[in-house]
Short mmCIF file of C-alpha atoms in Angstrom, two decimals:
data_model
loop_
_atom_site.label_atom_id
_atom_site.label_comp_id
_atom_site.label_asym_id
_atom_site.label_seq_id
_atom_site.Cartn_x
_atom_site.Cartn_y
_atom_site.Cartn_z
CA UNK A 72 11.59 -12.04 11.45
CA UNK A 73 8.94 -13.52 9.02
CA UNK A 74 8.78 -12.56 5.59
CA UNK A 75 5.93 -10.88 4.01
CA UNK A 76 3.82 -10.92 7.38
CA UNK A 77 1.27 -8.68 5.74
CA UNK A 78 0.84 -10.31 2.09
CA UNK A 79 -2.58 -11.76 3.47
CA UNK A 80 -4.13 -8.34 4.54
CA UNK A 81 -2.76 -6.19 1.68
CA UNK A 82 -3.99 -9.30 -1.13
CA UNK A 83 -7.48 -8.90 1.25
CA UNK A 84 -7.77 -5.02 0.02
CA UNK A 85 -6.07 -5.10 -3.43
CA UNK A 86 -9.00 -4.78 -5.51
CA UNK A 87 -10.57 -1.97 -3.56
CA UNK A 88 -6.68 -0.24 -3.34
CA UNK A 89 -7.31 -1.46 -7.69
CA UNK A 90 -10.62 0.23 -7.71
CA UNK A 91 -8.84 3.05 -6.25
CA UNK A 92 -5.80 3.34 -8.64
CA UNK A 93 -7.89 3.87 -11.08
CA UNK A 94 -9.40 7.65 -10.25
CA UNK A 95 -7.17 10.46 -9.82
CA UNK A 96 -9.05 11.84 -7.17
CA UNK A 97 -7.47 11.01 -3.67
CA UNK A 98 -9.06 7.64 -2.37
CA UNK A 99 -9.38 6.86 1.35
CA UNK A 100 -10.12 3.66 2.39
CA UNK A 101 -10.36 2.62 6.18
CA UNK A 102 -8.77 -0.37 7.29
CA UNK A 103 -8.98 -2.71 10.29
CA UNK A 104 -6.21 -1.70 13.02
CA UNK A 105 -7.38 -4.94 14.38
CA UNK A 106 -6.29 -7.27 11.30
CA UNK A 107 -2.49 -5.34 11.48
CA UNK A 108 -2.12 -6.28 15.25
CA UNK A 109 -3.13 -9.42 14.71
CA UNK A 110 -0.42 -10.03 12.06
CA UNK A 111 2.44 -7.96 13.92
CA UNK A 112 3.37 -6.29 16.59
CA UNK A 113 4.96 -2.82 15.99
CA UNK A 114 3.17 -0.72 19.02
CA UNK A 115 5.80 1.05 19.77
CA UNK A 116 7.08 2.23 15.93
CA UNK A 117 3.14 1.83 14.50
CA UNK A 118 1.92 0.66 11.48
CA UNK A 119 1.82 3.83 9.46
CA UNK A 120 4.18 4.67 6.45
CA UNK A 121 4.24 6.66 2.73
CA UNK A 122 4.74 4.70 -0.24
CA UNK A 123 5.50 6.70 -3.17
CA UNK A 124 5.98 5.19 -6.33
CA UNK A 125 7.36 6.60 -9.76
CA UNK A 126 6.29 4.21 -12.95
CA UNK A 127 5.88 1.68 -10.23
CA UNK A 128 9.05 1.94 -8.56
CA UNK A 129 9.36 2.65 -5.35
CA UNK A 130 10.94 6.79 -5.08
CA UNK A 131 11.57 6.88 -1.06
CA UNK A 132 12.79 4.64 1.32
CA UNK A 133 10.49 1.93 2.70
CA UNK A 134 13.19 -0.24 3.83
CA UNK A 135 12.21 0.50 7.60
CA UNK A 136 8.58 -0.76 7.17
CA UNK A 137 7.72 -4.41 6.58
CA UNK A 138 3.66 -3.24 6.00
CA UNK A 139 4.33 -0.87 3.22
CA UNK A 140 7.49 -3.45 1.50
CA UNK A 141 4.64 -5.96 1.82
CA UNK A 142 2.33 -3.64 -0.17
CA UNK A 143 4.24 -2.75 -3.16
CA UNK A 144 4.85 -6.58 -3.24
CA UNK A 145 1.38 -7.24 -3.85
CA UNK A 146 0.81 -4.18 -5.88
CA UNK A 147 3.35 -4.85 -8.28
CA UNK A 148 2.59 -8.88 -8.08
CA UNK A 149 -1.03 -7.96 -9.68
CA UNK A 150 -0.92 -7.61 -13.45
CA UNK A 151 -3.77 -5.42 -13.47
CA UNK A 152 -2.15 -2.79 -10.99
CA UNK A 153 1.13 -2.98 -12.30
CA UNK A 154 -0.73 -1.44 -15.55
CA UNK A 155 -2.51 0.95 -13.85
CA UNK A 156 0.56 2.47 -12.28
CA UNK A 157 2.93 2.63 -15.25
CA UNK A 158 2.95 6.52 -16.37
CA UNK A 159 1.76 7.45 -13.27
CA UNK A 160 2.59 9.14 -9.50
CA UNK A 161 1.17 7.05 -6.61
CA UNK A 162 1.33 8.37 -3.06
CA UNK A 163 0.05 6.05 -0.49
CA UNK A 164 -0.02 6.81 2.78
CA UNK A 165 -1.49 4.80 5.89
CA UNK A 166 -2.96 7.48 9.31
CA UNK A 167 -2.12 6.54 12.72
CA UNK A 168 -5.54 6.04 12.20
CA UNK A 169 -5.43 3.54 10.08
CA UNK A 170 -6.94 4.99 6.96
CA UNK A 171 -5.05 4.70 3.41
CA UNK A 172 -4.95 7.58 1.60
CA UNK A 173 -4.09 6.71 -2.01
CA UNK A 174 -3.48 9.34 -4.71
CA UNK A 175 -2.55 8.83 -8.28
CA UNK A 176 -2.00 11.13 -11.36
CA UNK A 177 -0.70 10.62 -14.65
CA UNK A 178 3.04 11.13 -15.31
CA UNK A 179 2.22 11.78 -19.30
#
């Protein structure tokens, strides 16, 4: 099992996913299902997931997806984001159809 398989995609789409911390309106952004089976193969469990995150902590379980584990790596490794989601609610969620829907509201 490799380590942080999708670090290179998610660091890719960090500044748009920044862009998109920033609003509190709900942010989609598509994404490449090509890139993610390039990196991995997970056709029979998928690539989607929900990432919710609490003051930039991580409030459900993840452990059972390496894509979103590898995303809250490089959110939280970004100085910038890791601002932009203290006080704050973040709901991420990648479709089936690989579209990530990002929401974020403030927690004050």
């Amino acid at each position: 099992m490799r380590e942080y398989l999708y670090v290179p995609l998610w660091n890719k789409y960090l500044k748009i996913i920044s862009l998109a911390l920033s609003s509190t309106e709900e942010k989609t952004i598509p994404l490449s299902q090509g890139e993610f089976t390039t990196l991995g193969n997970r056709k029979q469990s998928g690539y989607s997931f929900n990432l919710e995150l609490l003051n930039g902590k991580v409030v459900n379980d993840i452990s059972g997806s390496a894509v979103a584990r590898d995303l809250h790596h490089v959110l939280l490794s970004d100085y910038v984001v890791k601002q932009k989601v203290k006080n704050r609610s973040v709901k991420i969620n990648l479709g089936v159809d690989f579209k990530l829907h990002i929401r974020s509201v403030s927690t004050d």
